[in-house]
Amino acid sequence: MLHIGCHLSVSQGFLHMGKEALSIGADTFQFFTRNPRGGSVRKLDVEDMQALNVFMKEHQFAPILAHAPYTLNGCSKTARTRQFAREAMAEDLRRLEYVDHCRYNFHPGSHVGQGPEKGIELIADMLNTAMFPGQKTKVLLETMAGKGSEIGRNFEEIAAIIDKTVYNDTIGVCLDTCHVFDGGYDIVNHLDDVVERFDSIIGLDRLQAIHINDSKNELGSHKDRHEKIGEGHIGLEAFTAIVRHPAFRNLPFYLETPNDLQGYAHEIAVLRAAGER
Ligand code: FE
Ligand code: FE
Ligand code: ZN
């Protein structure tokens, strides 16, 4: 069975998200650990997190995905922004230990003119500071579209960060279909080649999650504008091949398409059917 869910709001708590996911045919979900454009965080509610653990077990959920805020930039030019990134990630990771099956996804960062090499070094430093021995939650680097000075625009940059990390066994990758397509990887016509490149540069054993989004823009556009499944330049045929691909089919998929709950329920049904065909 395909493991699939969508992005949900954490505003009514963890158990609420679990119930919401179940109600739309999902068996997982993603949420922001804090205000995505600010960085403020909710009050810690351990009981609510434990209630979600019970619920997830009861309904055989796949691991959920916690997404760091967009404001988290560990390779910023500004020392204060780098400091916020380290502290926010460290706090997020401590809190997520209360969830039994959870992964933590973040955008590697934007080097803002310092160059990718310096950026890669700073991101690895952040991971080495924020992560801790014995951590349960895997930290996933998201593949990026290459907008502006984003790090993670290609598999080589992701691999270079992983190479410099101390808690290497606890690091993985989340592949975003819109981002890699915008980054120039042709998952529409050459999916097998892209999978092979990922495997040779990063290693498929690192791949822990898929963000499944169509793109408003063409291959290599570096724009990062998500579209509904089947309504963009990737298209339903390519998504059918993606959900059925042996390298992906057992991974959890998370929709980040422009939708309300009903729209997500529809896309989940469409992709489940595509996966089983
Ligand atoms: Fe993201
Ligand atoms: Fe994404
Ligand atoms: Zn995106």
mmCIF file of C-alpha atoms and ligand atoms in Angstrom:
data_model
loop_
_atom_site.group_PDB
_atom_site.id
_atom_site.type_symbol
_atom_site.label_atom_id
_atom_site.label_comp_id
_atom_site.label_asym_id
_atom_site.label_seq_id
_atom_site.Cartn_x
_atom_site.Cartn_y
_atom_site.Cartn_z
ATOM 1 C CA MET A 1 0.000 0.000 0.000
ATOM 2 C CA LEU A 2 1.147 3.509 -0.877
ATOM 3 C CA HIS A 3 2.053 5.656 2.138
ATOM 4 C CA ILE A 4 0.743 9.117 1.473
ATOM 5 C CA GLY A 5 -0.393 12.264 3.230
ATOM 6 C CA CYS A 6 -0.308 16.010 2.878
ATOM 7 C CA HIS A 7 0.793 19.124 4.675
ATOM 8 C CA LEU A 8 -1.496 19.973 7.630
ATOM 9 C CA SER A 9 -1.742 22.814 10.147
ATOM 10 C CA VAL A 10 -0.456 22.076 13.650
ATOM 11 C CA SER A 11 -2.622 24.833 15.164
ATOM 12 C CA GLN A 12 -5.064 22.380 16.799
ATOM 13 C CA GLY A 13 -2.403 19.987 17.964
ATOM 14 C CA PHE A 14 -0.803 16.672 17.026
ATOM 15 C CA LEU A 15 -3.660 14.246 17.629
ATOM 16 C CA HIS A 16 -5.942 16.539 15.627
ATOM 17 C CA MET A 17 -3.609 16.280 12.624
ATOM 18 C CA GLY A 18 -3.639 12.486 12.889
ATOM 19 C CA LYS A 19 -7.441 12.426 12.819
ATOM 20 C CA GLU A 20 -7.555 14.919 9.979
ATOM 21 C CA ALA A 21 -5.117 12.801 7.958
ATOM 22 C CA LEU A 22 -7.153 9.641 8.529
ATOM 23 C CA SER A 23 -10.349 11.439 7.453
ATOM 24 C CA ILE A 24 -8.910 12.181 3.988
ATOM 25 C CA GLY A 25 -7.524 8.696 3.340
ATOM 26 C CA ALA A 26 -3.957 9.530 4.388
ATOM 27 C CA ASP A 27 -1.706 7.365 6.564
ATOM 28 C CA THR A 28 0.851 10.092 7.297
ATOM 29 C CA PHE A 29 1.184 13.908 7.188
ATOM 30 C CA GLN A 30 3.600 16.791 7.315
ATOM 31 C CA PHE A 31 3.472 19.911 9.503
ATOM 32 C CA PHE A 32 5.591 22.983 10.298
ATOM 33 C CA THR A 33 7.440 22.825 13.613
ATOM 34 C CA ARG A 34 6.972 26.618 13.962
ATOM 35 C CA ASN A 35 5.569 29.608 12.169
ATOM 36 C CA PRO A 36 7.115 29.029 8.707
ATOM 37 C CA ARG A 37 7.844 32.705 8.019
ATOM 38 C CA GLY A 38 8.472 33.862 11.562
ATOM 39 C CA GLY A 39 9.868 31.102 13.722
ATOM 40 C CA SER A 40 7.774 31.310 16.881
ATOM 41 C CA VAL A 41 6.871 27.952 18.409
ATOM 42 C CA ARG A 42 3.774 26.492 20.117
ATOM 43 C CA LYS A 43 3.748 25.510 23.776
ATOM 44 C CA LEU A 44 5.126 21.979 24.195
ATOM 45 C CA ASP A 45 2.282 19.503 24.800
ATOM 46 C CA VAL A 46 3.789 16.087 25.531
ATOM 47 C CA GLU A 47 0.427 14.435 26.269
ATOM 48 C CA ASP A 48 -0.900 15.458 22.871
ATOM 49 C CA MET A 49 2.218 14.031 21.186
ATOM 50 C CA GLN A 50 1.849 10.769 23.097
ATOM 51 C CA ALA A 51 -1.816 10.576 22.115
ATOM 52 C CA LEU A 52 -0.723 10.868 18.492
ATOM 53 C CA ASN A 53 1.755 8.005 19.021
ATOM 54 C CA VAL A 54 -1.088 5.746 20.172
ATOM 55 C CA PHE A 55 -3.300 6.888 17.284
ATOM 56 C CA MET A 56 -0.559 6.316 14.697
ATOM 57 C CA LYS A 57 0.087 2.825 15.984
ATOM 58 C CA GLU A 58 -3.606 1.966 16.017
ATOM 59 C CA HIS A 59 -4.059 3.120 12.421
ATOM 60 C CA GLN A 60 -0.706 1.846 11.131
ATOM 61 C CA PHE A 61 0.584 5.236 10.076
ATOM 62 C CA ALA A 62 3.859 5.672 8.216
ATOM 63 C CA PRO A 63 6.400 8.052 9.836
ATOM 64 C CA ILE A 64 5.273 11.675 9.847
ATOM 65 C CA LEU A 65 7.392 14.557 8.618
ATOM 66 C CA ALA A 66 8.159 17.697 10.607
ATOM 67 C CA HIS A 67 9.185 20.619 8.377
ATOM 68 C CA ALA A 68 11.494 23.349 9.704
ATOM 69 C CA PRO A 69 10.459 26.984 9.116
ATOM 70 C CA TYR A 70 11.612 28.740 5.924
ATOM 71 C CA THR A 71 13.345 31.334 8.073
ATOM 72 C CA LEU A 72 15.810 28.706 9.286
ATOM 73 C CA ASN A 73 18.984 29.508 7.323
ATOM 74 C CA GLY A 74 22.091 27.989 8.815
ATOM 75 C CA CYS A 75 24.330 29.509 6.131
ATOM 76 C CA SER A 76 23.071 33.084 6.283
ATOM 77 C CA LYS A 77 25.536 35.950 6.009
ATOM 78 C CA THR A 78 24.160 37.297 9.284
ATOM 79 C CA ALA A 79 25.490 35.733 12.493
ATOM 80 C CA ARG A 80 22.175 36.311 14.281
ATOM 81 C CA THR A 81 20.233 34.400 11.614
ATOM 82 C CA ARG A 82 22.719 31.519 11.787
ATOM 83 C CA GLN A 83 22.372 31.481 15.555
ATOM 84 C CA PHE A 84 18.558 31.367 15.324
ATOM 85 C CA ALA A 85 18.848 28.433 12.879
ATOM 86 C CA ARG A 86 21.039 26.440 15.248
ATOM 87 C CA GLU A 87 18.889 27.114 18.282
ATOM 88 C CA ALA A 88 15.575 26.497 16.501
ATOM 89 C CA MET A 89 16.799 23.224 14.993
ATOM 90 C CA ALA A 90 18.228 22.034 18.318
ATOM 91 C CA GLU A 91 14.955 22.826 20.114
ATOM 92 C CA ASP A 92 12.831 21.253 17.355
ATOM 93 C CA LEU A 93 14.885 18.055 17.518
ATOM 94 C CA ARG A 94 14.645 17.828 21.322
ATOM 95 C CA ARG A 95 10.864 18.197 21.159
ATOM 96 C CA LEU A 96 10.424 15.678 18.332
ATOM 97 C CA GLU A 97 11.928 12.936 20.491
ATOM 98 C CA TYR A 98 8.429 12.661 22.031
ATOM 99 C CA VAL A 99 7.039 11.459 18.686
ATOM 100 C CA ASP A 100 7.750 7.781 18.015
ATOM 101 C CA HIS A 101 7.990 7.817 14.216
ATOM 102 C CA CYS A 102 9.024 11.158 12.896
ATOM 103 C CA ARG A 103 11.556 12.687 10.512
ATOM 104 C CA TYR A 104 12.704 16.290 10.365
ATOM 105 C CA ASN A 105 13.004 17.996 6.995
ATOM 106 C CA PHE A 106 14.712 21.318 6.315
ATOM 107 C CA HIS A 107 15.781 23.474 3.379
ATOM 108 C CA PRO A 108 19.586 23.412 3.493
ATOM 109 C CA GLY A 109 19.755 27.203 3.214
ATOM 110 C CA SER A 110 20.772 30.132 1.005
ATOM 111 C CA HIS A 111 24.406 31.225 0.955
ATOM 112 C CA VAL A 112 23.494 34.804 -0.091
ATOM 113 C CA GLY A 113 26.667 35.560 -1.997
ATOM 114 C CA GLN A 114 29.140 33.707 0.225
ATOM 115 C CA GLY A 115 29.387 30.882 -2.330
ATOM 116 C CA PRO A 116 28.196 27.276 -2.153
ATOM 117 C CA GLU A 117 31.392 25.991 -0.560
ATOM 118 C CA LYS A 118 31.087 28.300 2.455
ATOM 119 C CA GLY A 119 27.352 27.557 2.591
ATOM 120 C CA ILE A 120 27.913 23.808 2.677
ATOM 121 C CA GLU A 121 30.441 24.203 5.488
ATOM 122 C CA LEU A 122 28.071 26.350 7.588
ATOM 123 C CA ILE A 123 25.126 23.972 7.088
ATOM 124 C CA ALA A 124 27.224 20.996 8.199
ATOM 125 C CA ASP A 125 28.380 23.022 11.242
ATOM 126 C CA MET A 126 24.754 23.713 12.156
ATOM 127 C CA LEU A 127 23.868 20.006 11.927
ATOM 128 C CA ASN A 128 26.889 19.058 14.006
ATOM 129 C CA THR A 129 25.831 21.534 16.696
ATOM 130 C CA ALA A 130 22.056 20.956 16.716
ATOM 131 C CA MET A 131 22.002 17.151 16.511
ATOM 132 C CA PHE A 132 22.878 14.985 19.484
ATOM 133 C CA PRO A 133 24.039 11.424 20.207
ATOM 134 C CA GLY A 134 21.232 8.864 20.418
ATOM 135 C CA GLN A 135 18.778 11.036 18.511
ATOM 136 C CA LYS A 136 15.805 9.014 17.166
ATOM 137 C CA THR A 137 14.555 11.545 14.625
ATOM 138 C CA LYS A 138 16.296 11.374 11.251
ATOM 139 C CA VAL A 139 17.154 14.760 9.780
ATOM 140 C CA LEU A 140 16.408 15.090 6.065
ATOM 141 C CA LEU A 141 17.974 17.580 3.667
ATOM 142 C CA GLU A 142 15.438 18.664 1.053
ATOM 143 C CA THR A 143 16.455 18.804 -2.623
ATOM 144 C CA MET A 144 15.925 22.395 -3.796
ATOM 145 C CA ALA A 145 14.885 24.129 -7.037
ATOM 146 C CA GLY A 146 17.986 26.335 -7.080
ATOM 147 C CA LYS A 147 16.123 29.618 -6.684
ATOM 148 C CA GLY A 148 18.473 32.509 -5.866
ATOM 149 C CA SER A 149 21.477 31.230 -3.893
ATOM 150 C CA GLU A 150 19.820 28.070 -2.535
ATOM 151 C CA ILE A 151 22.127 25.227 -1.537
ATOM 152 C CA GLY A 152 20.884 21.752 -2.470
ATOM 153 C CA ARG A 153 20.225 22.703 -6.101
ATOM 154 C CA ASN A 154 21.852 19.444 -7.203
ATOM 155 C CA PHE A 155 22.652 16.038 -5.700
ATOM 156 C CA GLU A 156 26.357 16.905 -5.427
ATOM 157 C CA GLU A 157 25.686 19.759 -2.975
ATOM 158 C CA ILE A 158 23.496 17.525 -0.810
ATOM 159 C CA ALA A 159 26.174 14.814 -0.786
ATOM 160 C CA ALA A 160 28.855 17.379 0.115
ATOM 161 C CA ILE A 161 26.886 18.457 3.201
ATOM 162 C CA ILE A 162 26.301 14.858 4.337
ATOM 163 C CA ASP A 163 30.026 14.180 3.920
ATOM 164 C CA LYS A 164 30.888 16.800 6.545
ATOM 165 C CA THR A 165 28.404 15.702 9.208
ATOM 166 C CA VAL A 166 29.230 13.938 12.448
ATOM 167 C CA TYR A 167 25.891 12.161 13.034
ATOM 168 C CA ASN A 168 26.046 10.667 9.563
ATOM 169 C CA ASP A 169 23.780 7.675 10.282
ATOM 170 C CA THR A 170 20.939 9.983 11.311
ATOM 171 C CA ILE A 171 20.976 12.062 8.111
ATOM 172 C CA GLY A 172 18.811 11.397 5.075
ATOM 173 C CA VAL A 173 17.275 13.154 2.100
ATOM 174 C CA CYS A 174 13.764 14.237 1.114
ATOM 175 C CA LEU A 175 13.305 14.456 -2.645
ATOM 176 C CA ASP A 176 10.829 17.128 -3.773
ATOM 177 C CA THR A 177 9.534 16.307 -7.275
ATOM 178 C CA CYS A 178 8.779 19.965 -8.133
ATOM 179 C CA HIS A 179 12.177 21.083 -6.898
ATOM 180 C CA VAL A 180 14.281 18.474 -8.734
ATOM 181 C CA PHE A 181 12.289 19.089 -11.943
ATOM 182 C CA ASP A 182 12.828 22.843 -11.593
ATOM 183 C CA GLY A 183 16.458 22.037 -10.806
ATOM 184 C CA GLY A 184 16.821 20.391 -14.233
ATOM 185 C CA TYR A 185 16.388 16.677 -13.449
ATOM 186 C CA ASP A 186 14.035 15.249 -16.071
ATOM 187 C CA ILE A 187 11.826 12.960 -13.998
ATOM 188 C CA VAL A 188 9.227 13.046 -16.798
ATOM 189 C CA ASN A 189 11.266 11.494 -19.609
ATOM 190 C CA HIS A 190 14.277 10.015 -17.801
ATOM 191 C CA LEU A 191 13.140 8.920 -14.341
ATOM 192 C CA ASP A 192 15.458 5.887 -14.223
ATOM 193 C CA ASP A 193 18.485 8.036 -15.089
ATOM 194 C CA VAL A 194 17.626 10.501 -12.320
ATOM 195 C CA VAL A 195 17.219 7.658 -9.801
ATOM 196 C CA GLU A 196 20.572 6.244 -10.902
ATOM 197 C CA ARG A 197 22.271 9.632 -10.503
ATOM 198 C CA PHE A 198 20.767 9.998 -7.049
ATOM 199 C CA ASP A 199 22.032 6.557 -6.140
ATOM 200 C CA SER A 200 25.569 7.094 -7.410
ATOM 201 C CA ILE A 201 25.992 10.570 -5.871
ATOM 202 C CA ILE A 202 24.003 10.377 -2.604
ATOM 203 C CA GLY A 203 22.974 6.718 -2.270
ATOM 204 C CA LEU A 204 19.378 5.486 -2.384
ATOM 205 C CA ASP A 205 19.682 4.265 1.217
ATOM 206 C CA ARG A 206 19.635 7.973 2.218
ATOM 207 C CA LEU A 207 16.268 8.602 0.564
ATOM 208 C CA GLN A 208 13.630 8.697 3.318
ATOM 209 C CA ALA A 209 10.735 10.796 1.973
ATOM 210 C CA ILE A 210 9.208 12.248 -1.177
ATOM 211 C CA HIS A 211 7.489 15.629 -1.482
ATOM 212 C CA ILE A 212 5.076 14.947 -4.323
ATOM 213 C CA ASN A 213 4.202 18.181 -6.132
ATOM 214 C CA ASP A 214 3.591 19.158 -9.737
ATOM 215 C CA SER A 215 5.373 22.266 -11.058
ATOM 216 C CA LYS A 216 3.884 25.437 -12.561
ATOM 217 C CA ASN A 217 7.099 25.868 -14.540
ATOM 218 C CA GLU A 218 9.205 24.030 -17.077
ATOM 219 C CA LEU A 219 12.166 21.709 -16.561
ATOM 220 C CA GLY A 220 15.182 23.629 -15.234
ATOM 221 C CA SER A 221 13.256 26.832 -14.499
ATOM 222 C CA HIS A 222 14.639 27.183 -10.920
ATOM 223 C CA LYS A 223 11.362 28.813 -9.853
ATOM 224 C CA ASP A 224 9.838 26.552 -7.128
ATOM 225 C CA ARG A 225 6.132 27.098 -7.749
ATOM 226 C CA HIS A 226 4.109 24.031 -6.781
ATOM 227 C CA GLU A 227 1.068 22.968 -8.814
ATOM 228 C CA LYS A 228 -1.747 20.478 -8.245
ATOM 229 C CA ILE A 229 -0.996 16.878 -9.286
ATOM 230 C CA GLY A 230 -1.563 16.502 -13.029
ATOM 231 C CA GLU A 231 -2.071 20.222 -13.654
ATOM 232 C CA GLY A 232 1.555 21.235 -14.105
ATOM 233 C CA HIS A 233 4.547 20.402 -16.308
ATOM 234 C CA ILE A 234 5.256 17.052 -14.610
ATOM 235 C CA GLY A 235 1.826 15.505 -15.210
ATOM 236 C CA LEU A 236 -0.094 12.494 -13.947
ATOM 237 C CA GLU A 237 1.656 9.979 -16.199
ATOM 238 C CA ALA A 238 5.020 10.847 -14.658
ATOM 239 C CA PHE A 239 3.545 10.716 -11.137
ATOM 240 C CA THR A 240 2.143 7.267 -11.864
ATOM 241 C CA ALA A 241 5.643 6.093 -12.768
ATOM 242 C CA ILE A 242 7.027 7.791 -9.653
ATOM 243 C CA VAL A 243 4.644 6.196 -7.133
ATOM 244 C CA ARG A 244 5.211 2.814 -8.775
ATOM 245 C CA HIS A 245 8.995 3.075 -9.056
ATOM 246 C CA PRO A 246 10.771 0.376 -7.027
ATOM 247 C CA ALA A 247 13.144 3.009 -5.559
ATOM 248 C CA PHE A 248 10.227 5.060 -4.226
ATOM 249 C CA ARG A 249 7.196 2.866 -3.707
ATOM 250 C CA ASN A 250 7.799 2.006 -0.053
ATOM 251 C CA LEU A 251 8.664 5.563 0.980
ATOM 252 C CA PRO A 252 6.174 8.008 2.494
ATOM 253 C CA PHE A 253 4.862 10.639 0.038
ATOM 254 C CA TYR A 254 3.781 14.098 1.221
ATOM 255 C CA LEU A 255 1.667 16.450 -0.904
ATOM 256 C CA GLU A 256 2.488 20.170 -0.745
ATOM 257 C CA THR A 257 0.181 21.176 -3.563
ATOM 258 C CA PRO A 258 -2.059 24.277 -3.485
ATOM 259 C CA ASN A 259 -5.179 22.580 -2.065
ATOM 260 C CA ASP A 260 -7.739 22.584 0.711
ATOM 261 C CA LEU A 261 -8.518 19.326 2.570
ATOM 262 C CA GLN A 262 -11.020 18.176 -0.075
ATOM 263 C CA GLY A 263 -8.451 18.778 -2.799
ATOM 264 C CA TYR A 264 -5.886 16.756 -0.882
ATOM 265 C CA ALA A 265 -8.378 13.908 -0.355
ATOM 266 C CA HIS A 266 -8.896 13.824 -4.123
ATOM 267 C CA GLU A 267 -5.165 13.785 -4.934
ATOM 268 C CA ILE A 268 -4.540 11.046 -2.370
ATOM 269 C CA ALA A 269 -7.274 8.917 -3.980
ATOM 270 C CA VAL A 270 -5.894 9.553 -7.482
ATOM 271 C CA LEU A 271 -2.323 8.652 -6.471
ATOM 272 C CA ARG A 272 -3.397 5.576 -4.518
ATOM 273 C CA ALA A 273 -5.267 4.347 -7.609
ATOM 274 C CA ALA A 274 -2.242 5.139 -9.788
ATOM 275 C CA GLY A 275 0.005 3.191 -7.427
ATOM 276 C CA GLU A 276 -2.164 0.110 -7.586
ATOM 277 C CA ARG A 277 -2.890 0.055 -11.288
HETATM 278 FE FE FE B 1 10.150 22.286 1.826
HETATM 279 FE FE FE B 2 9.023 20.434 -0.517
HETATM 280 ZN ZN ZN B 3 8.862 24.175 -2.877
#
